């Protein structure tokens, strides 16, 4: 809960362009003249809907006459007029009824405009560790809360502020499964220089896909607003950014209070998105890794994770590692995954305590004196799901086997993506029963911590 501060405590929080909403309540992006035709003008609103889905829609405030509607809204594709100060902008969308429809993703203002800073409105973001103290004066006096974090990613300076009532909002999101604005983020260049939307794109991808991958669910930096050096609002972008409804729990590999590790991961993710040779692959890998956690049949999640592993092994071993096509094929899927895991010092043994079903399967399937290891087990089970020898091949006879296969395949995928990015922070394994939230350990390839004497010597130098 916010506390009463002294005069020298806390910083002023960032103020969102679009005010914080209650869970499920629509966020108004624009209100004013929306359609003009036959010398008539109808007012309306552009909204970011936050109920069962997150989408940008348009709505007229009143139902037009039939004659006017036939002239102005007779087509499915519509072109609306909005006003920003003295300027008029045309925005395109689709019509569902005479009074509402959806809006296509588009910018209000030129993407070539020089920007000094941009504000993002984060939707359904977890309470990431934010040690900076914020203060606010309200009708009941002044209050403070810990809610600010700062990050530097490449040339960018980021300030992320959490709303003061986040615990209440998050509890409601978990029970109602809808959407709310939880944070505001300011982005500027660390050197204070201007920038364009095109320069911002790798950062925007790193934030959306990186944050979602880290926390195992889709979260979204929505409705960005750009300001010039004089502080004037000169650019906005409206789009239906992909985001999941709020819910409790999850399958995050990063425990959200670990702010240092989040910064390390996002920095490496940004570097990869800024590299044209890696950006497309990374976007696909992170998308698949997030989808692996979503609702649906466990078999479907396993297939998605395995496809992502095959993509990553192809890129690392064949495209960039120089392995010939014959060498790549001779290893087969389990051999390629094992090669990648061993190169990253990732244990390929099966943890019988946390994955008893896979351990039992591996013992039963032994062809030599030793049971299957993890890569061989998940490859065998995946092959039987895709190419069964009978309507119910030997996969469903062990309770929990398909679930354990999904978790282990997901575990390998997450770690190998992190290794490919060069991440060296902590990792929280989700492999079945056991453990506590926050039981993270350094990734297997992380360098060992320096001895106290060595650390002191390095600091002195």
Coordinates of C-alpha atoms in Angstrom, one line a residue:
X1 CA 0.0 0.0 0.0
X2 CA 1.2 3.6 -0.6
X3 CA 2.7 5.3 2.4
X4 CA 2.9 8.9 3.6
X5 CA 6.2 10.4 2.4
X6 CA 8.5 13.0 3.8
X7 CA 9.3 16.0 1.5
X8 CA 12.5 14.5 0.1
X9 CA 11.1 11.1 -0.8
X10 CA 10.3 9.8 -4.3
X11 CA 10.0 11.0 -7.8
X12 CA 7.0 12.2 -9.8
X13 CA 5.5 9.2 -11.7
X14 CA 5.1 9.3 -15.5
X15 CA 1.6 10.4 -16.6
X16 CA 0.0 8.3 -19.2
X17 CA -1.5 10.0 -22.2
X18 CA -4.5 7.7 -21.9
X19 CA -5.5 7.5 -18.2
X20 CA -5.2 4.2 -16.3
X21 CA -8.4 2.1 -16.7
X22 CA -10.1 -0.4 -14.5
X23 CA -9.8 -4.0 -15.7
X24 CA -12.2 -4.6 -18.6
X25 CA -13.0 -0.9 -19.1
X26 CA -12.3 0.5 -22.6
X27 CA -9.4 3.1 -23.0
X28 CA -10.4 6.1 -25.1
X29 CA -7.7 7.0 -27.7
X30 CA -9.7 9.7 -29.4
X31 CA -13.0 11.6 -29.1
X32 CA -14.3 14.1 -31.7
X33 CA -15.4 14.4 -35.3
X34 CA -15.1 11.0 -36.9
X35 CA -17.1 10.9 -40.1
X36 CA -18.0 13.8 -42.6
X37 CA -20.3 13.3 -45.6
X38 CA -23.0 15.3 -47.4
X39 CA -22.1 18.4 -45.4
X40 CA -22.8 16.5 -42.2
X41 CA -20.4 15.6 -39.4
X42 CA -20.8 12.8 -36.9
X43 CA -18.8 12.6 -33.7
X44 CA -17.4 9.4 -32.3
X45 CA -14.6 7.7 -30.5
X46 CA -11.5 5.5 -31.1
X47 CA -11.2 3.0 -28.3
X48 CA -8.8 0.3 -27.1
X49 CA -11.3 -2.3 -25.9
X50 CA -10.2 -4.2 -22.8
X51 CA -13.0 -6.7 -22.2
X52 CA -12.7 -10.2 -23.7
X53 CA -10.1 -9.0 -26.3
X54 CA -7.7 -6.2 -26.8
X55 CA -8.5 -4.4 -30.0
X56 CA -8.7 -0.9 -31.5
X57 CA -12.3 0.0 -32.6
X58 CA -14.3 3.0 -33.8
X59 CA -17.8 3.9 -32.6
X60 CA -20.1 6.7 -33.6
X61 CA -21.9 8.5 -30.7
X62 CA -25.3 8.3 -32.5
X63 CA -27.1 6.3 -35.2
X64 CA -27.0 8.2 -38.5
X65 CA -30.0 8.4 -40.9
X66 CA -30.5 5.7 -43.4
X67 CA -29.8 8.0 -46.3
X68 CA -26.6 9.3 -44.8
X69 CA -25.5 5.8 -43.9
X70 CA -26.0 4.6 -47.4
X71 CA -23.8 7.4 -48.8
X72 CA -21.0 7.3 -46.2
X73 CA -21.0 3.7 -44.8
X74 CA -22.3 1.5 -47.6
X75 CA -18.9 -0.2 -48.1
X76 CA -17.2 -2.7 -45.7
X77 CA -14.0 -0.6 -45.9
X78 CA -14.4 2.8 -44.3
X79 CA -12.3 5.9 -44.1
X80 CA -12.7 8.1 -41.0
X81 CA -11.6 11.6 -40.3
X82 CA -10.0 12.6 -37.0
X83 CA -8.6 15.9 -35.9
X84 CA -5.4 16.5 -34.0
X85 CA -5.1 20.2 -33.3
X86 CA -5.4 22.0 -36.6
X87 CA -4.6 18.9 -38.6
X88 CA -6.9 16.3 -40.1
X89 CA -5.9 12.7 -40.5
X90 CA -7.7 9.9 -42.4
X91 CA -7.7 6.5 -40.8
X92 CA -8.9 3.3 -42.4
X93 CA -10.9 0.5 -40.9
X94 CA -13.7 -2.0 -41.4
X95 CA -17.4 -1.6 -40.7
X96 CA -19.3 -4.1 -38.7
X97 CA -22.5 -2.1 -38.2
X98 CA -23.6 1.4 -39.1
X99 CA -22.1 2.8 -35.9
X100 CA -19.0 0.7 -35.2
X101 CA -16.1 -1.4 -36.6
X102 CA -12.5 -2.1 -36.2
X103 CA -9.5 0.0 -37.1
X104 CA -6.5 -1.0 -39.2
X105 CA -3.0 -0.6 -37.6
X106 CA -1.8 2.9 -38.6
X107 CA 0.1 5.9 -37.4
X108 CA -1.3 9.4 -36.7
X109 CA 1.4 11.7 -37.9
X110 CA 4.4 10.9 -40.1
X111 CA 6.7 8.0 -39.2
X112 CA 9.6 10.3 -40.4
X113 CA 8.9 12.9 -37.7
X114 CA 11.8 13.6 -35.3
X115 CA 10.9 12.3 -31.9
X116 CA 12.5 13.1 -28.6
X117 CA 10.6 10.6 -26.4
X118 CA 7.9 8.0 -26.7
X119 CA 5.4 6.8 -24.1
X120 CA 4.2 3.2 -24.2
X121 CA 1.1 2.1 -22.3
X122 CA 1.8 -1.4 -21.0
X123 CA -1.1 -3.9 -20.8
X124 CA -1.3 -6.8 -18.3
X125 CA 2.4 -6.6 -17.3
X126 CA 3.4 -8.4 -14.1
X127 CA 4.7 -6.4 -11.1
X128 CA 8.3 -6.5 -12.2
X129 CA 10.9 -5.5 -9.6
X130 CA 10.8 -1.7 -9.5
X131 CA 12.8 -0.4 -6.5
X132 CA 12.6 3.3 -7.4
X133 CA 10.3 5.3 -5.1
X134 CA 7.4 7.3 -6.6
X135 CA 5.3 10.0 -5.0
X136 CA 1.9 11.5 -5.8
X137 CA -0.3 14.2 -4.4
X138 CA -4.0 13.3 -4.3
X139 CA -7.1 14.4 -2.6
X140 CA -6.1 12.4 0.5
X141 CA -2.7 13.9 0.7
X142 CA 0.7 12.6 -0.6
X143 CA 1.6 9.0 -1.0
X144 CA 4.6 6.9 -2.1
X145 CA 5.1 3.5 -3.5
X146 CA 8.0 1.5 -5.0
X147 CA 7.2 1.4 -8.7
X148 CA 10.1 2.7 -10.9
X149 CA 12.8 0.8 -12.8
X150 CA 15.3 2.1 -15.3
X151 CA 17.0 0.1 -18.1
X152 CA 19.5 0.9 -20.8
X153 CA 19.2 -1.2 -24.0
X154 CA 21.7 -0.3 -26.6
X155 CA 21.4 3.5 -27.3
X156 CA 18.0 3.6 -25.4
X157 CA 17.1 4.9 -22.0
X158 CA 13.9 3.3 -20.5
X159 CA 11.9 4.4 -17.5
X160 CA 9.1 2.0 -16.4
X161 CA 6.6 3.1 -13.8
X162 CA 4.0 0.8 -12.2
X163 CA 0.6 2.1 -11.2
X164 CA 0.2 2.6 -7.5
X165 CA -2.8 0.2 -7.2
X166 CA -1.2 -2.6 -9.2
X167 CA -1.9 -5.3 -6.5
X168 CA -5.6 -4.6 -6.6
X169 CA -5.6 -4.5 -10.4
X170 CA -3.7 -7.7 -10.8
X171 CA -6.0 -9.5 -8.4
X172 CA -9.0 -8.4 -10.5
X173 CA -7.3 -9.4 -13.7
X174 CA -6.6 -12.9 -12.4
X175 CA -10.3 -13.4 -11.5
X176 CA -11.9 -11.7 -14.5
X177 CA -9.4 -12.5 -17.3
X178 CA -9.5 -9.3 -19.1
X179 CA -7.2 -6.3 -19.7
X180 CA -5.9 -3.3 -17.9
X181 CA -3.1 -0.7 -18.3
X182 CA -0.6 -1.7 -15.6
X183 CA 2.5 0.4 -16.4
X184 CA 3.7 3.4 -18.4
X185 CA 7.2 3.4 -20.1
X186 CA 9.1 6.3 -21.4
X187 CA 11.7 5.7 -24.1
X188 CA 14.4 8.2 -25.2
X189 CA 17.9 8.0 -26.5
X190 CA 20.6 7.9 -23.8
X191 CA 22.4 10.8 -25.6
X192 CA 19.3 12.9 -25.7
X193 CA 19.2 13.0 -29.6
X194 CA 16.1 12.8 -31.7
X195 CA 15.1 9.5 -33.4
X196 CA 12.5 8.2 -35.9
X197 CA 9.9 5.4 -35.7
X198 CA 12.1 3.2 -37.9
X199 CA 15.0 3.5 -35.5
X200 CA 12.6 2.5 -32.7
X201 CA 11.4 -0.7 -34.3
X202 CA 14.0 -3.2 -33.0
X203 CA 13.4 -1.9 -29.5
X204 CA 9.7 -2.3 -29.8
X205 CA 10.1 -5.9 -31.0
X206 CA 12.5 -6.6 -28.1
X207 CA 10.0 -5.2 -25.6
X208 CA 6.9 -7.0 -26.9
X209 CA 8.4 -10.4 -27.7
X210 CA 11.2 -10.3 -25.1
X211 CA 9.0 -9.4 -22.1
X212 CA 6.4 -12.0 -23.3
X213 CA 9.0 -14.7 -23.6
X214 CA 10.5 -13.9 -20.2
X215 CA 7.2 -14.2 -18.4
X216 CA 5.7 -17.0 -20.4
X217 CA 2.6 -15.0 -21.6
X218 CA 1.8 -12.3 -24.1
X219 CA 2.0 -8.8 -22.6
X220 CA 1.9 -5.7 -24.7
X221 CA 3.4 -2.2 -25.0
X222 CA 0.4 -0.6 -26.6
X223 CA -0.7 2.8 -28.0
X224 CA 2.7 4.5 -28.2
X225 CA 2.7 8.3 -28.3
X226 CA 5.7 10.4 -29.6
X227 CA 6.7 13.9 -28.5
X228 CA 9.1 16.3 -30.2
X229 CA 11.9 18.3 -28.6
X230 CA 9.3 21.0 -27.6
X231 CA 7.1 18.5 -25.8
X232 CA 4.4 18.6 -28.4
X233 CA 2.5 15.3 -29.2
X234 CA 3.4 14.7 -32.9
X235 CA 2.9 11.0 -33.5
X236 CA 0.6 8.2 -32.3
X237 CA 0.2 4.6 -33.4
X238 CA -3.0 2.7 -33.0
X239 CA -2.9 -1.1 -33.5
X240 CA -4.5 -4.2 -31.9
X241 CA -1.3 -5.5 -30.3
X242 CA -1.4 -9.1 -29.3
X243 CA -1.8 -9.7 -25.6
X244 CA -3.3 -12.4 -23.3
X245 CA -6.1 -11.8 -20.8
X246 CA -4.9 -11.4 -17.3
X247 CA -4.5 -14.6 -15.2
X248 CA -2.7 -15.8 -12.2
X249 CA 0.1 -18.3 -12.3
X250 CA 2.2 -19.0 -15.4
X251 CA 5.3 -20.7 -16.7
X252 CA 7.8 -17.9 -16.6
X253 CA 11.5 -19.0 -16.8
X254 CA 12.4 -15.6 -15.3
X255 CA 11.1 -14.8 -11.8
X256 CA 9.8 -11.3 -12.3
X257 CA 11.4 -9.6 -9.2
X258 CA 14.9 -10.3 -10.8
X259 CA 15.3 -6.9 -12.4
X260 CA 19.0 -7.2 -13.1
X261 CA 18.4 -10.4 -15.1
X262 CA 15.5 -8.9 -17.0
X263 CA 17.7 -6.0 -18.1
X264 CA 20.5 -8.4 -19.2
X265 CA 18.0 -10.5 -21.2
X266 CA 16.3 -7.6 -22.9
X267 CA 19.6 -6.0 -23.8
X268 CA 20.7 -9.2 -25.6
X269 CA 17.3 -9.5 -27.2
X270 CA 17.5 -5.9 -28.5
X271 CA 21.0 -6.6 -30.0
X272 CA 19.6 -9.6 -31.8
X273 CA 16.5 -7.7 -33.1
X274 CA 18.8 -5.0 -34.3
X275 CA 20.8 -7.6 -36.4
X276 CA 19.0 -8.2 -39.7
X277 CA 20.6 -11.7 -39.9
X278 CA 18.9 -12.7 -36.6
X279 CA 15.8 -10.6 -36.3
X280 CA 13.4 -12.8 -38.3
X281 CA 14.6 -16.1 -36.7
X282 CA 14.4 -14.6 -33.2
X283 CA 10.8 -13.2 -33.7
X284 CA 9.6 -16.7 -34.8
X285 CA 11.4 -18.5 -32.0
X286 CA 10.1 -16.3 -29.3
X287 CA 6.6 -16.4 -30.7
X288 CA 6.6 -20.2 -30.7
X289 CA 8.1 -20.3 -27.2
X290 CA 5.3 -18.2 -25.8
X291 CA 2.7 -20.1 -27.7
X292 CA 4.0 -23.3 -26.1
X293 CA 2.6 -22.0 -22.7
X294 CA -0.9 -21.2 -24.0
X295 CA -4.1 -23.1 -23.5
X296 CA -4.7 -26.0 -25.9
X297 CA -3.9 -29.7 -26.1
X298 CA -0.6 -30.7 -24.6
X299 CA 0.3 -32.6 -27.9
X300 CA -0.1 -29.3 -29.8
X301 CA 2.2 -27.5 -27.5
X302 CA 4.8 -30.3 -27.8
X303 CA 4.7 -30.1 -31.6
X304 CA 5.2 -26.4 -31.5
X305 CA 8.2 -26.6 -29.1
X306 CA 9.8 -29.4 -31.2
X307 CA 9.3 -27.4 -34.4
X308 CA 11.1 -24.4 -32.7
X309 CA 13.9 -26.7 -31.7
X310 CA 14.3 -27.9 -35.2
X311 CA 14.4 -24.3 -36.5
X312 CA 17.1 -23.4 -33.9
X313 CA 19.3 -26.5 -34.6
X314 CA 19.1 -25.8 -38.4
X315 CA 20.1 -22.1 -37.9
X316 CA 22.9 -22.8 -35.4
X317 CA 24.4 -26.1 -36.8
X318 CA 23.7 -25.8 -40.5
X319 CA 23.4 -22.1 -41.5
X320 CA 26.0 -20.6 -39.1
X321 CA 27.9 -23.6 -37.8
X322 CA 29.0 -24.9 -41.3
X323 CA 27.7 -28.4 -40.8
X324 CA 27.1 -30.2 -44.1
X325 CA 23.6 -31.4 -45.1
X326 CA 24.7 -35.0 -44.8
X327 CA 26.3 -34.4 -41.4
X328 CA 23.1 -32.6 -40.2
X329 CA 20.9 -35.3 -41.5
X330 CA 23.0 -38.2 -40.0
X331 CA 22.6 -36.8 -36.5
X332 CA 18.8 -37.1 -36.7
X333 CA 16.6 -34.9 -34.4
X334 CA 17.7 -36.3 -31.1
X335 CA 21.4 -36.1 -32.0
X336 CA 21.1 -32.4 -33.2
X337 CA 19.3 -31.4 -30.0
X338 CA 21.8 -33.3 -27.9
X339 CA 24.7 -31.6 -29.7
X340 CA 23.2 -28.2 -28.9
X341 CA 22.5 -29.1 -25.3
X342 CA 26.0 -30.4 -24.7
X343 CA 27.6 -27.3 -26.3
X344 CA 25.6 -25.2 -23.7
X345 CA 26.5 -27.5 -20.8
X346 CA 22.8 -28.4 -20.3
X347 CA 22.2 -31.7 -18.5
X348 CA 20.6 -34.3 -20.9
X349 CA 19.8 -36.7 -18.1
X350 CA 16.1 -37.2 -17.0
X351 CA 15.2 -36.0 -13.6
X352 CA 13.3 -38.9 -12.2
X353 CA 12.0 -37.0 -9.2
X354 CA 10.4 -34.2 -11.3
X355 CA 9.6 -36.2 -14.5
X356 CA 8.8 -39.7 -13.3
X357 CA 6.7 -40.6 -16.4
X358 CA 9.5 -39.9 -18.9
X359 CA 11.9 -41.8 -16.6
X360 CA 9.7 -44.8 -16.6
X361 CA 9.3 -44.6 -20.4
X362 CA 13.0 -44.3 -20.9
X363 CA 13.7 -47.4 -18.8
X364 CA 11.0 -49.4 -20.7
X365 CA 12.4 -48.3 -24.1
X366 CA 16.0 -49.1 -23.4
X367 CA 17.7 -50.8 -26.4
X368 CA 21.1 -51.2 -24.8
X369 CA 22.3 -51.3 -21.2
X370 CA 21.3 -47.6 -20.5
X371 CA 17.9 -46.0 -20.8
X372 CA 17.2 -43.2 -23.1
X373 CA 18.4 -39.7 -22.2
X374 CA 16.2 -36.6 -22.5
X375 CA 16.7 -35.8 -26.2
X376 CA 16.1 -39.4 -27.2
X377 CA 13.0 -39.7 -25.1
X378 CA 11.3 -36.5 -26.3
X379 CA 12.2 -37.3 -30.0
X380 CA 10.8 -40.9 -29.6
X381 CA 7.6 -39.6 -28.0
X382 CA 7.1 -36.8 -30.6
X383 CA 7.6 -39.3 -33.4
X384 CA 5.0 -41.6 -32.0
X385 CA 2.6 -38.7 -31.7
X386 CA 3.2 -37.6 -35.4
X387 CA 3.6 -41.1 -36.9
X388 CA 1.8 -43.6 -34.6
X389 CA 2.2 -47.3 -35.5
X390 CA -1.3 -48.0 -34.0
X391 CA -4.3 -45.8 -33.2
X392 CA -3.0 -45.5 -29.7
X393 CA 0.8 -46.0 -29.9
X394 CA 2.8 -46.6 -26.7
X395 CA 2.4 -43.0 -25.5
X396 CA -0.8 -42.8 -23.5
X397 CA -0.2 -45.9 -21.4
X398 CA 1.8 -43.9 -18.8
X399 CA -0.1 -41.3 -16.9
X400 CA 1.5 -37.8 -17.3
X401 CA 3.9 -38.9 -20.1
X402 CA 2.7 -36.4 -22.7
X403 CA 2.7 -33.6 -20.1
X404 CA 6.2 -34.4 -19.0
X405 CA 7.3 -34.4 -22.6
X406 CA 5.9 -31.0 -23.2
X407 CA 7.6 -29.6 -20.1
X408 CA 11.0 -31.1 -21.0
X409 CA 10.8 -30.0 -24.6
X410 CA 9.8 -26.5 -23.5
X411 CA 12.7 -26.5 -21.0
X412 CA 15.2 -27.4 -23.7
X413 CA 13.8 -24.8 -26.1
X414 CA 13.9 -21.9 -23.5
X415 CA 17.5 -22.7 -22.5
X416 CA 18.8 -23.0 -26.0
X417 CA 17.2 -19.7 -27.1
X418 CA 18.9 -18.1 -24.1
X419 CA 22.2 -19.7 -25.0
X420 CA 21.9 -18.5 -28.6
X421 CA 21.3 -15.0 -27.3
X422 CA 24.3 -15.1 -24.9
X423 CA 22.3 -14.6 -21.8
X424 CA 24.2 -15.4 -18.6
X425 CA 21.6 -14.6 -15.8
X426 CA 19.3 -16.8 -13.8
X427 CA 16.8 -19.4 -15.0
X428 CA 13.8 -20.9 -13.3
X429 CA 13.0 -24.5 -14.4
X430 CA 9.5 -25.7 -14.7
X431 CA 9.7 -29.5 -15.1
X432 CA 6.9 -30.9 -12.9
X433 CA 6.1 -31.1 -9.2
X434 CA 8.7 -29.7 -6.8
X435 CA 10.5 -26.4 -6.2
X436 CA 9.3 -23.0 -5.3
X437 CA 8.6 -19.9 -7.3
X438 CA 11.8 -17.9 -7.5
X439 CA 14.1 -21.0 -7.2
X440 CA 16.3 -19.7 -10.0
X441 CA 19.8 -20.8 -10.7
X442 CA 22.5 -19.4 -13.1
X443 CA 22.1 -20.9 -16.6
X444 CA 24.4 -23.9 -17.0
X445 CA 26.9 -22.1 -19.3
X446 CA 27.3 -19.0 -17.0
X447 CA 30.9 -18.4 -15.9
X448 CA 31.4 -19.3 -12.2
X449 CA 31.4 -16.4 -9.8
X450 CA 34.7 -14.9 -9.1
X451 CA 36.4 -15.8 -5.8
X452 CA 36.3 -13.0 -3.2
X453 CA 40.0 -12.2 -3.6
X454 CA 39.8 -12.1 -7.3
X455 CA 36.7 -9.9 -7.2
X456 CA 38.4 -7.5 -4.8
X457 CA 41.5 -7.4 -7.0
X458 CA 39.4 -6.7 -10.1
X459 CA 37.5 -3.9 -8.3
X460 CA 40.8 -2.3 -7.2
X461 CA 42.2 -2.4 -10.8

